[in-house]
């Protein structure tokens, strides 16, 4: 093994050093990394000199990539790259009411990337290009560990339930004009199991975040109470890891077993730009 691995928090996260992700890794090394990452939910690779093309190449070895669903959120000329940023293409900080900024601020709610798709993503990987001096960390929660820690009665209640996920639910505070009708039509609400079985290790995880609108067949208020309770339970400190970004960091996480969120920063004074690839899911969850 040509790399070093160091656990981060007791229930989530592993830091992997001694690897250059700009170069193709041998298959056996890649398999070891995949195993470690799936086990630990989040893998941190510090200090990577990796450009967008190399970021895309590495990510493609983990699976097919999603194309980012809205043109305004893509890096110029690269539909595989989502920009988590408050900086426009001219390098200026976006105004407070900029539609892209308001959509991106939605990432400050706990979520799983593209859970609003019928085939939701497997994983995401961010690389930091510009980081603020204060704030703007990203937090991750291990929702498999959180499921394990539920009481038996709650597990029994949740097993077998279906949840409705809807991008426009999580973005209900964003101004109407940020989305075209075609964009709305392209991502209608979808159904997923509330408790999801991980296809690689068989572990069950709570699969609910900001895109989760309600429980199918349930009263809306009761749906909300259960969803909010599960998210609050799963994002307690013992299940989470907070990543403080340094330029060059790459972080890979498993959207099948993690929730994540960006923390606030002074986005009208400081700049932040991270690039993300999204590894597509292999099939429907139901
Ligand atoms: C994302 C995301 C959070 C952040 O890129 O998927 O949720 O900290 N980002 O920018
Ligand atoms: Mn996200």
Short mmCIF file of N, CA, C and O and ligand atoms in Angstrom, two decimals, residues 107 111 113 260 276, ligand 2:
data_model
loop_
_atom_site.label_atom_id
_atom_site.label_comp_id
_atom_site.label_asym_id
_atom_site.label_seq_id
_atom_site.Cartn_x
_atom_site.Cartn_y
_atom_site.Cartn_z
N UNK A 107 -27.28 24.77 -0.10
CA UNK A 107 -26.39 23.70 0.36
C UNK A 107 -26.07 23.81 1.85
O UNK A 107 -25.40 22.95 2.40
N UNK A 111 -28.16 17.71 3.35
CA UNK A 111 -28.74 17.05 2.18
C UNK A 111 -27.82 15.94 1.67
O UNK A 111 -26.67 15.82 2.08
N UNK A 113 -26.57 14.75 -2.17
CA UNK A 113 -26.59 15.31 -3.52
C UNK A 113 -27.45 14.50 -4.47
O UNK A 113 -27.34 13.26 -4.53
N UNK A 260 -24.63 16.03 4.11
CA UNK A 260 -23.60 17.06 4.25
C UNK A 260 -24.25 18.42 4.13
O UNK A 260 -25.37 18.55 3.65
N UNK A 276 -16.96 20.54 -7.86
CA UNK A 276 -17.46 19.21 -7.48
C UNK A 276 -17.75 18.35 -8.70
O UNK A 276 -18.35 18.84 -9.66
MN1 LIG B 2 -24.19 19.10 -1.78
#
